[in-house]
Amino acid sequence: MGREAIPALGVGVCQIWWADTSAALVPLLDLLDEGERGRHLRFLRAQDRALFLIAHALTRILAARHAGCEPGGLTFAPATPGAKPRFAGPASELELELSLSHSGRHAVVALSRGVAIGVDVERVGPVREEERSFVASVLTRSEQRTLALLGPSHRAWGFYRYWTRKEAVLKATGDGLAVSPKLIGVSAPTEPPLLTWWAGPRAPAQPFYLYDLDHGPRYPAALAAMGTPLEVTTHDGSALLRAWSRAGVRAGRRGR
């Protein structure tokens, strides 16, 4: 049932799949490998376990569809914090690019062919006084001044707008948080998304294309693509996960 719901991934297209924790159904655990199930169990909070499950099950279902195999047949390289998932073994030769993120109740998975991408989503919450040092570790002084010009009710949203754009860029390069977000600049929260400068090591020679992907007012999100612009399409990952929970998990297990 779920397979027909996944459109082919054409060149120059980035598919964005959203899912929420209500789709974290027990049968989906059968799609994960032993290492992923172990990581899932180590989360203390039920919501964190649910986010991990929907993000990783959705990634496997989508990647397997585009790779022409079963979800259980995919092998991923060891995870690097903040960076994109990578295939290991024969599947590593695929030109499929993946990035995933989750926050609050939502997870997002982005896929493209042959174009390095990064995606990030954050749930907007109040930036408390004890978190001011974190803001200073992400934003330059100029960006902090711009943020201060926003009304008090919009400053938390403005910070996470900055953050998601920067994190998406660093995921696309594969640097993750090995490069400080303060070493790259992005446009102001109320302006169209742009990477404005890069002062970090190994500055990419390719241009960047940024897209805001907000999932409602409390979940700012961003996509970064290296080298070429992409057509962005948005899809219902929760419906896909529910379909696989009802009918597709047994098929996924046959790929083990």
PDB file of C-alpha atoms in Angstrom:
ATOM      1  CA  MET A   1       0.000   0.000   0.000  1.00  0.00           C
ATOM      2  CA  GLY A   2       2.654   2.567   0.969  1.00  0.00           C
ATOM      3  CA  ARG A   3       4.812   2.110  -2.106  1.00  0.00           C
ATOM      4  CA  GLU A   4       2.418   3.605  -4.624  1.00  0.00           C
ATOM      5  CA  ALA A   5       2.195   6.728  -2.418  1.00  0.00           C
ATOM      6  CA  ILE A   6       5.900   7.530  -2.938  1.00  0.00           C
ATOM      7  CA  PRO A   7       6.469   9.401  -6.212  1.00  0.00           C
ATOM      8  CA  ALA A   8       9.596   8.845  -8.254  1.00  0.00           C
ATOM      9  CA  LEU A   9      12.445  11.180  -7.317  1.00  0.00           C
ATOM     10  CA  GLY A  10      13.489  13.079 -10.425  1.00  0.00           C
ATOM     11  CA  VAL A  11      16.742  14.957 -11.006  1.00  0.00           C
ATOM     12  CA  GLY A  12      16.462  18.524  -9.762  1.00  0.00           C
ATOM     13  CA  VAL A  13      13.745  17.667  -7.221  1.00  0.00           C
ATOM     14  CA  CYS A  14      13.921  17.541  -3.425  1.00  0.00           C
ATOM     15  CA  GLN A  15      11.171  15.633  -1.647  1.00  0.00           C
ATOM     16  CA  ILE A  16      10.287  16.842   1.857  1.00  0.00           C
ATOM     17  CA  TRP A  17       8.411  14.333   4.004  1.00  0.00           C
ATOM     18  CA  TRP A  18       6.827  15.408   7.313  1.00  0.00           C
ATOM     19  CA  ALA A  19       5.700  13.036  10.065  1.00  0.00           C
ATOM     20  CA  ASP A  20       4.500  13.535  13.623  1.00  0.00           C
ATOM     21  CA  THR A  21       4.810  11.368  16.710  1.00  0.00           C
ATOM     22  CA  SER A  22       1.232  10.076  16.410  1.00  0.00           C
ATOM     23  CA  ALA A  23       2.574   7.862  13.593  1.00  0.00           C
ATOM     24  CA  ALA A  24       5.175   6.196  15.861  1.00  0.00           C
ATOM     25  CA  LEU A  25       3.517   2.780  15.746  1.00  0.00           C
ATOM     26  CA  VAL A  26       5.128  -0.340  17.233  1.00  0.00           C
ATOM     27  CA  PRO A  27       5.263  -2.366  13.953  1.00  0.00           C
ATOM     28  CA  LEU A  28       7.679   0.208  12.509  1.00  0.00           C
ATOM     29  CA  LEU A  29      10.381  -1.029  14.886  1.00  0.00           C
ATOM     30  CA  ASP A  30      10.705  -4.090  12.650  1.00  0.00           C
ATOM     31  CA  LEU A  31      12.084  -1.828   9.894  1.00  0.00           C
ATOM     32  CA  LEU A  32      15.063  -0.730  11.997  1.00  0.00           C
ATOM     33  CA  ASP A  33      18.312  -2.641  12.257  1.00  0.00           C
ATOM     34  CA  GLU A  34      19.722  -3.901  15.544  1.00  0.00           C
ATOM     35  CA  GLY A  35      21.826  -0.805  16.131  1.00  0.00           C
ATOM     36  CA  GLU A  36      18.917   1.537  15.512  1.00  0.00           C
ATOM     37  CA  ARG A  37      16.650  -0.425  17.852  1.00  0.00           C
ATOM     38  CA  GLY A  38      19.321  -0.223  20.528  1.00  0.00           C
ATOM     39  CA  ARG A  39      19.607   3.540  20.124  1.00  0.00           C
ATOM     40  CA  HIS A  40      15.809   3.797  20.225  1.00  0.00           C
ATOM     41  CA  LEU A  41      15.683   2.009  23.587  1.00  0.00           C
ATOM     42  CA  ARG A  42      18.348   4.257  25.109  1.00  0.00           C
ATOM     43  CA  PHE A  43      16.119   7.344  24.936  1.00  0.00           C
ATOM     44  CA  LEU A  44      14.558   7.953  28.344  1.00  0.00           C
ATOM     45  CA  ARG A  45      11.619  10.066  27.187  1.00  0.00           C
ATOM     46  CA  ALA A  46       8.791   8.447  25.236  1.00  0.00           C
ATOM     47  CA  GLN A  47       8.602  11.455  22.913  1.00  0.00           C
ATOM     48  CA  ASP A  48      12.294  11.171  22.062  1.00  0.00           C
ATOM     49  CA  ARG A  49      11.846   7.477  21.256  1.00  0.00           C
ATOM     50  CA  ALA A  50       8.855   8.331  19.052  1.00  0.00           C
ATOM     51  CA  LEU A  51      10.795  11.017  17.161  1.00  0.00           C
ATOM     52  CA  PHE A  52      13.712   8.666  16.561  1.00  0.00           C
ATOM     53  CA  LEU A  53      11.366   5.926  15.335  1.00  0.00           C
ATOM     54  CA  ILE A  54       9.418   8.033  12.843  1.00  0.00           C
ATOM     55  CA  ALA A  55      12.546   9.719  11.482  1.00  0.00           C
ATOM     56  CA  HIS A  56      14.484   6.494  10.954  1.00  0.00           C
ATOM     57  CA  ALA A  57      11.589   4.333   9.765  1.00  0.00           C
ATOM     58  CA  LEU A  58      10.547   7.030   7.285  1.00  0.00           C
ATOM     59  CA  THR A  59      14.135   7.389   6.051  1.00  0.00           C
ATOM     60  CA  ARG A  60      14.372   3.623   5.441  1.00  0.00           C
ATOM     61  CA  ILE A  61      11.027   3.383   3.637  1.00  0.00           C
ATOM     62  CA  LEU A  62      11.811   6.303   1.328  1.00  0.00           C
ATOM     63  CA  ALA A  63      15.431   5.401   0.638  1.00  0.00           C
ATOM     64  CA  ALA A  64      14.506   1.795  -0.105  1.00  0.00           C
ATOM     65  CA  ARG A  65      11.797   2.892  -2.551  1.00  0.00           C
ATOM     66  CA  HIS A  66      14.206   5.102  -4.477  1.00  0.00           C
ATOM     67  CA  ALA A  67      17.044   2.572  -4.276  1.00  0.00           C
ATOM     68  CA  GLY A  68      14.833  -0.267  -5.512  1.00  0.00           C
ATOM     69  CA  CYS A  69      15.255  -2.529  -2.499  1.00  0.00           C
ATOM     70  CA  GLU A  70      13.475  -3.381   0.763  1.00  0.00           C
ATOM     71  CA  PRO A  71      13.907  -1.166   3.867  1.00  0.00           C
ATOM     72  CA  GLY A  72      15.546  -3.969   5.828  1.00  0.00           C
ATOM     73  CA  GLY A  73      18.140  -4.412   3.078  1.00  0.00           C
ATOM     74  CA  LEU A  74      19.635  -0.963   3.565  1.00  0.00           C
ATOM     75  CA  THR A  75      22.826  -0.543   5.547  1.00  0.00           C
ATOM     76  CA  PHE A  76      23.870   2.868   6.808  1.00  0.00           C
ATOM     77  CA  ALA A  77      27.324   4.060   7.752  1.00  0.00           C
ATOM     78  CA  PRO A  78      27.903   4.936  11.441  1.00  0.00           C
ATOM     79  CA  ALA A  79      26.054   8.139  12.304  1.00  0.00           C
ATOM     80  CA  THR A  80      27.962  11.406  12.739  1.00  0.00           C
ATOM     81  CA  PRO A  81      26.233  13.919  15.034  1.00  0.00           C
ATOM     82  CA  GLY A  82      24.674  16.741  13.013  1.00  0.00           C
ATOM     83  CA  ALA A  83      25.585  15.256   9.632  1.00  0.00           C
ATOM     84  CA  LYS A  84      23.574  13.408   6.990  1.00  0.00           C
ATOM     85  CA  PRO A  85      22.935   9.657   7.047  1.00  0.00           C
ATOM     86  CA  ARG A  86      25.105   7.809   4.537  1.00  0.00           C
ATOM     87  CA  PHE A  87      24.767   4.400   2.970  1.00  0.00           C
ATOM     88  CA  ALA A  88      27.358   1.712   3.552  1.00  0.00           C
ATOM     89  CA  GLY A  89      28.070  -1.295   1.335  1.00  0.00           C
ATOM     90  CA  PRO A  90      26.797  -1.529  -2.258  1.00  0.00           C
ATOM     91  CA  ALA A  91      24.091   1.089  -1.645  1.00  0.00           C
ATOM     92  CA  SER A  92      26.804   3.705  -1.041  1.00  0.00           C
ATOM     93  CA  GLU A  93      27.181   3.989  -4.836  1.00  0.00           C
ATOM     94  CA  LEU A  94      23.683   5.458  -5.150  1.00  0.00           C
ATOM     95  CA  GLU A  95      23.391   9.162  -5.884  1.00  0.00           C
ATOM     96  CA  LEU A  96      20.650   9.489  -3.291  1.00  0.00           C
ATOM     97  CA  GLU A  97      21.183  12.326  -0.818  1.00  0.00           C
ATOM     98  CA  LEU A  98      19.402  12.211   2.537  1.00  0.00           C
ATOM     99  CA  SER A  99      18.994  14.575   5.453  1.00  0.00           C
ATOM    100  CA  LEU A 100      16.704  14.337   8.458  1.00  0.00           C
ATOM    101  CA  SER A 101      15.767  16.395  11.508  1.00  0.00           C
ATOM    102  CA  HIS A 102      13.225  16.324  14.316  1.00  0.00           C
ATOM    103  CA  SER A 103      12.021  18.572  17.114  1.00  0.00           C
ATOM    104  CA  GLY A 104       8.973  18.769  19.351  1.00  0.00           C
ATOM    105  CA  ARG A 105       6.391  16.447  17.798  1.00  0.00           C
ATOM    106  CA  HIS A 106       7.601  16.545  14.197  1.00  0.00           C
ATOM    107  CA  ALA A 107      10.271  14.901  12.037  1.00  0.00           C
ATOM    108  CA  VAL A 108      11.282  15.821   8.502  1.00  0.00           C
ATOM    109  CA  VAL A 109      13.190  13.780   5.918  1.00  0.00           C
ATOM    110  CA  ALA A 110      14.632  15.387   2.765  1.00  0.00           C
ATOM    111  CA  LEU A 111      15.782  13.433  -0.320  1.00  0.00           C
ATOM    112  CA  SER A 112      17.410  14.460  -3.600  1.00  0.00           C
ATOM    113  CA  ARG A 113      19.518  12.875  -6.338  1.00  0.00           C
ATOM    114  CA  GLY A 114      23.093  13.985  -6.797  1.00  0.00           C
ATOM    115  CA  VAL A 115      22.704  17.294  -4.915  1.00  0.00           C
ATOM    116  CA  ALA A 116      24.063  17.657  -1.388  1.00  0.00           C
ATOM    117  CA  ILE A 117      21.278  18.819   0.925  1.00  0.00           C
ATOM    118  CA  GLY A 118      20.688  19.577   4.580  1.00  0.00           C
ATOM    119  CA  VAL A 119      17.415  20.044   6.442  1.00  0.00           C
ATOM    120  CA  ASP A 120      16.656  21.295   9.935  1.00  0.00           C
ATOM    121  CA  VAL A 121      13.500  21.924  11.966  1.00  0.00           C
ATOM    122  CA  GLU A 122      13.192  23.424  15.442  1.00  0.00           C
ATOM    123  CA  ARG A 123      10.238  23.914  17.758  1.00  0.00           C
ATOM    124  CA  VAL A 124       9.945  27.536  18.861  1.00  0.00           C
ATOM    125  CA  GLY A 125      10.037  27.911  22.616  1.00  0.00           C
ATOM    126  CA  PRO A 126      11.008  30.786  24.918  1.00  0.00           C
ATOM    127  CA  VAL A 127      14.724  31.579  25.031  1.00  0.00           C
ATOM    128  CA  ARG A 128      15.324  31.718  28.774  1.00  0.00           C
ATOM    129  CA  GLU A 129      17.958  33.858  30.444  1.00  0.00           C
ATOM    130  CA  GLU A 130      20.248  30.885  31.064  1.00  0.00           C
ATOM    131  CA  GLU A 131      20.229  30.187  27.308  1.00  0.00           C
ATOM    132  CA  ARG A 132      21.572  33.593  26.298  1.00  0.00           C
ATOM    133  CA  SER A 133      25.081  32.177  26.000  1.00  0.00           C
ATOM    134  CA  PHE A 134      23.755  29.613  23.523  1.00  0.00           C
ATOM    135  CA  VAL A 135      22.287  32.385  21.378  1.00  0.00           C
ATOM    136  CA  ALA A 136      25.654  34.143  21.458  1.00  0.00           C
ATOM    137  CA  SER A 137      27.368  30.929  20.355  1.00  0.00           C
ATOM    138  CA  VAL A 138      25.149  30.715  17.247  1.00  0.00           C
ATOM    139  CA  LEU A 139      24.716  34.333  16.135  1.00  0.00           C
ATOM    140  CA  THR A 140      27.274  36.989  15.307  1.00  0.00           C
ATOM    141  CA  ARG A 141      27.050  40.358  17.045  1.00  0.00           C
ATOM    142  CA  SER A 142      25.458  41.832  13.945  1.00  0.00           C
ATOM    143  CA  GLU A 143      22.837  39.061  13.879  1.00  0.00           C
ATOM    144  CA  GLN A 144      22.173  39.551  17.593  1.00  0.00           C
ATOM    145  CA  ARG A 145      21.562  43.252  16.991  1.00  0.00           C
ATOM    146  CA  THR A 146      19.159  42.417  14.159  1.00  0.00           C
ATOM    147  CA  LEU A 147      17.367  39.944  16.409  1.00  0.00           C
ATOM    148  CA  ALA A 148      17.014  42.584  19.127  1.00  0.00           C
ATOM    149  CA  LEU A 149      15.109  44.811  16.692  1.00  0.00           C
ATOM    150  CA  LEU A 150      12.303  42.249  16.499  1.00  0.00           C
ATOM    151  CA  GLY A 151       9.414  42.630  18.921  1.00  0.00           C
ATOM    152  CA  PRO A 152       9.751  40.591  22.136  1.00  0.00           C
ATOM    153  CA  SER A 153       7.066  38.136  21.003  1.00  0.00           C
ATOM    154  CA  HIS A 154       8.972  37.434  17.762  1.00  0.00           C
ATOM    155  CA  ARG A 155      12.552  37.101  19.040  1.00  0.00           C
ATOM    156  CA  ALA A 156      12.400  33.375  19.794  1.00  0.00           C
ATOM    157  CA  TRP A 157      10.971  32.742  16.322  1.00  0.00           C
ATOM    158  CA  GLY A 158      13.688  34.969  14.800  1.00  0.00           C
ATOM    159  CA  PHE A 159      16.443  33.078  16.595  1.00  0.00           C
ATOM    160  CA  TYR A 160      15.211  29.705  15.367  1.00  0.00           C
ATOM    161  CA  ARG A 161      14.849  31.096  11.854  1.00  0.00           C
ATOM    162  CA  TYR A 162      18.544  31.975  11.956  1.00  0.00           C
ATOM    163  CA  TRP A 163      19.401  28.640  13.561  1.00  0.00           C
ATOM    164  CA  THR A 164      17.551  26.401  11.086  1.00  0.00           C
ATOM    165  CA  ARG A 165      19.078  28.184   8.084  1.00  0.00           C
ATOM    166  CA  LYS A 166      22.601  27.837   9.483  1.00  0.00           C
ATOM    167  CA  GLU A 167      22.114  24.241  10.578  1.00  0.00           C
ATOM    168  CA  ALA A 168      20.728  23.295   7.153  1.00  0.00           C
ATOM    169  CA  VAL A 169      23.840  24.732   5.485  1.00  0.00           C
ATOM    170  CA  LEU A 170      26.216  22.887   7.819  1.00  0.00           C
ATOM    171  CA  LYS A 171      24.337  19.633   7.303  1.00  0.00           C
ATOM    172  CA  ALA A 172      24.532  20.056   3.518  1.00  0.00           C
ATOM    173  CA  THR A 173      28.319  20.413   3.657  1.00  0.00           C
ATOM    174  CA  GLY A 174      28.591  17.456   6.040  1.00  0.00           C
ATOM    175  CA  ASP A 175      30.352  19.602   8.643  1.00  0.00           C
ATOM    176  CA  GLY A 176      27.519  19.596  11.153  1.00  0.00           C
ATOM    177  CA  LEU A 177      28.467  21.417  14.326  1.00  0.00           C
ATOM    178  CA  ALA A 178      32.181  20.752  13.711  1.00  0.00           C
ATOM    179  CA  VAL A 179      31.999  24.260  12.216  1.00  0.00           C
ATOM    180  CA  SER A 180      30.646  26.934  14.540  1.00  0.00           C
ATOM    181  CA  PRO A 181      27.393  28.508  13.308  1.00  0.00           C
ATOM    182  CA  LYS A 182      28.985  31.878  14.108  1.00  0.00           C
ATOM    183  CA  LEU A 183      31.396  31.326  11.222  1.00  0.00           C
ATOM    184  CA  ILE A 184      28.658  31.528   8.606  1.00  0.00           C
ATOM    185  CA  GLY A 185      26.157  34.293   7.936  1.00  0.00           C
ATOM    186  CA  VAL A 186      22.583  34.027   6.706  1.00  0.00           C
ATOM    187  CA  SER A 187      20.002  36.655   5.850  1.00  0.00           C
ATOM    188  CA  ALA A 188      17.832  38.265   8.534  1.00  0.00           C
ATOM    189  CA  PRO A 189      14.795  36.317   9.758  1.00  0.00           C
ATOM    190  CA  THR A 190      12.313  38.574   7.953  1.00  0.00           C
ATOM    191  CA  GLU A 191      14.241  38.442   4.646  1.00  0.00           C
ATOM    192  CA  PRO A 192      14.323  35.739   1.947  1.00  0.00           C
ATOM    193  CA  PRO A 193      16.728  32.921   2.871  1.00  0.00           C
ATOM    194  CA  LEU A 194      20.313  33.409   1.696  1.00  0.00           C
ATOM    195  CA  LEU A 195      23.785  32.297   2.732  1.00  0.00           C
ATOM    196  CA  THR A 196      25.556  35.662   2.878  1.00  0.00           C
ATOM    197  CA  TRP A 197      29.106  34.718   3.880  1.00  0.00           C
ATOM    198  CA  TRP A 198      31.337  31.878   5.115  1.00  0.00           C
ATOM    199  CA  ALA A 199      34.297  32.508   7.396  1.00  0.00           C
ATOM    200  CA  GLY A 200      34.731  28.913   8.496  1.00  0.00           C
ATOM    201  CA  PRO A 201      37.340  26.417   7.335  1.00  0.00           C
ATOM    202  CA  ARG A 202      37.028  24.700   3.963  1.00  0.00           C
ATOM    203  CA  ALA A 203      34.676  27.264   2.466  1.00  0.00           C
ATOM    204  CA  PRO A 204      32.622  25.490  -0.241  1.00  0.00           C
ATOM    205  CA  ALA A 205      33.285  26.617  -3.809  1.00  0.00           C
ATOM    206  CA  GLN A 206      29.703  25.851  -4.869  1.00  0.00           C
ATOM    207  CA  PRO A 207      26.809  28.282  -4.424  1.00  0.00           C
ATOM    208  CA  PHE A 208      24.112  27.547  -1.852  1.00  0.00           C
ATOM    209  CA  TYR A 209      20.349  27.696  -2.274  1.00  0.00           C
ATOM    210  CA  LEU A 210      18.226  28.078   0.854  1.00  0.00           C
ATOM    211  CA  TYR A 211      14.503  27.420   1.301  1.00  0.00           C
ATOM    212  CA  ASP A 212      12.275  28.077   4.319  1.00  0.00           C
ATOM    213  CA  LEU A 213      10.000  25.087   5.006  1.00  0.00           C
ATOM    214  CA  ASP A 214       7.958  26.188   8.013  1.00  0.00           C
ATOM    215  CA  HIS A 215       5.627  23.494   9.349  1.00  0.00           C
ATOM    216  CA  GLY A 216       3.176  25.855  10.992  1.00  0.00           C
ATOM    217  CA  PRO A 217       4.032  28.934  13.081  1.00  0.00           C
ATOM    218  CA  ARG A 218       5.800  27.016  15.864  1.00  0.00           C
ATOM    219  CA  TYR A 219       8.105  24.931  13.663  1.00  0.00           C
ATOM    220  CA  PRO A 220      10.482  26.980  11.494  1.00  0.00           C
ATOM    221  CA  ALA A 221      12.501  24.763   9.165  1.00  0.00           C
ATOM    222  CA  ALA A 222      15.007  25.227   6.368  1.00  0.00           C
ATOM    223  CA  LEU A 223      16.530  23.304   3.479  1.00  0.00           C
ATOM    224  CA  ALA A 224      19.967  23.988   1.974  1.00  0.00           C
ATOM    225  CA  ALA A 225      21.138  22.682  -1.415  1.00  0.00           C
ATOM    226  CA  MET A 226      24.711  22.872  -2.698  1.00  0.00           C
ATOM    227  CA  GLY A 227      25.498  23.757  -6.282  1.00  0.00           C
ATOM    228  CA  THR A 228      22.090  23.850  -7.938  1.00  0.00           C
ATOM    229  CA  PRO A 229      18.562  25.034  -7.148  1.00  0.00           C
ATOM    230  CA  LEU A 230      15.920  22.392  -6.510  1.00  0.00           C
ATOM    231  CA  GLU A 231      12.187  22.068  -6.972  1.00  0.00           C
ATOM    232  CA  VAL A 232      10.850  21.353  -3.484  1.00  0.00           C
ATOM    233  CA  THR A 233       7.813  19.088  -3.081  1.00  0.00           C
ATOM    234  CA  THR A 234       6.121  18.374   0.254  1.00  0.00           C
ATOM    235  CA  HIS A 235       4.578  15.042   1.281  1.00  0.00           C
ATOM    236  CA  ASP A 236       2.674  13.403   4.164  1.00  0.00           C
ATOM    237  CA  GLY A 237       5.069  11.068   5.929  1.00  0.00           C
ATOM    238  CA  SER A 238       2.623  10.266   8.745  1.00  0.00           C
ATOM    239  CA  ALA A 239       0.142   8.729   6.301  1.00  0.00           C
ATOM    240  CA  LEU A 240       2.947   6.721   4.715  1.00  0.00           C
ATOM    241  CA  LEU A 241       4.128   5.364   8.081  1.00  0.00           C
ATOM    242  CA  ARG A 242       0.600   4.349   9.022  1.00  0.00           C
ATOM    243  CA  ALA A 243       0.193   2.551   5.702  1.00  0.00           C
ATOM    244  CA  TRP A 244       3.399   0.609   6.277  1.00  0.00           C
ATOM    245  CA  SER A 245       2.357  -0.219   9.831  1.00  0.00           C
ATOM    246  CA  ARG A 246      -0.824  -1.779   8.494  1.00  0.00           C
ATOM    247  CA  ALA A 247       0.480  -3.530   5.392  1.00  0.00           C
ATOM    248  CA  GLY A 248       4.111  -3.001   4.542  1.00  0.00           C
ATOM    249  CA  VAL A 249       6.290  -3.972   7.502  1.00  0.00           C
ATOM    250  CA  ARG A 250       6.317  -7.681   6.658  1.00  0.00           C
ATOM    251  CA  ALA A 251       7.607  -6.826   3.204  1.00  0.00           C
ATOM    252  CA  GLY A 252      10.346  -4.721   4.747  1.00  0.00           C
ATOM    253  CA  ARG A 253      11.416  -7.555   7.007  1.00  0.00           C
ATOM    254  CA  ARG A 254      11.946  -9.850   4.016  1.00  0.00           C
ATOM    255  CA  GLY A 255      14.878  -7.631   3.026  1.00  0.00           C
ATOM    256  CA  ARG A 256      16.855  -8.500   6.118  1.00  0.00           C
TER     257      ARG A 256
END
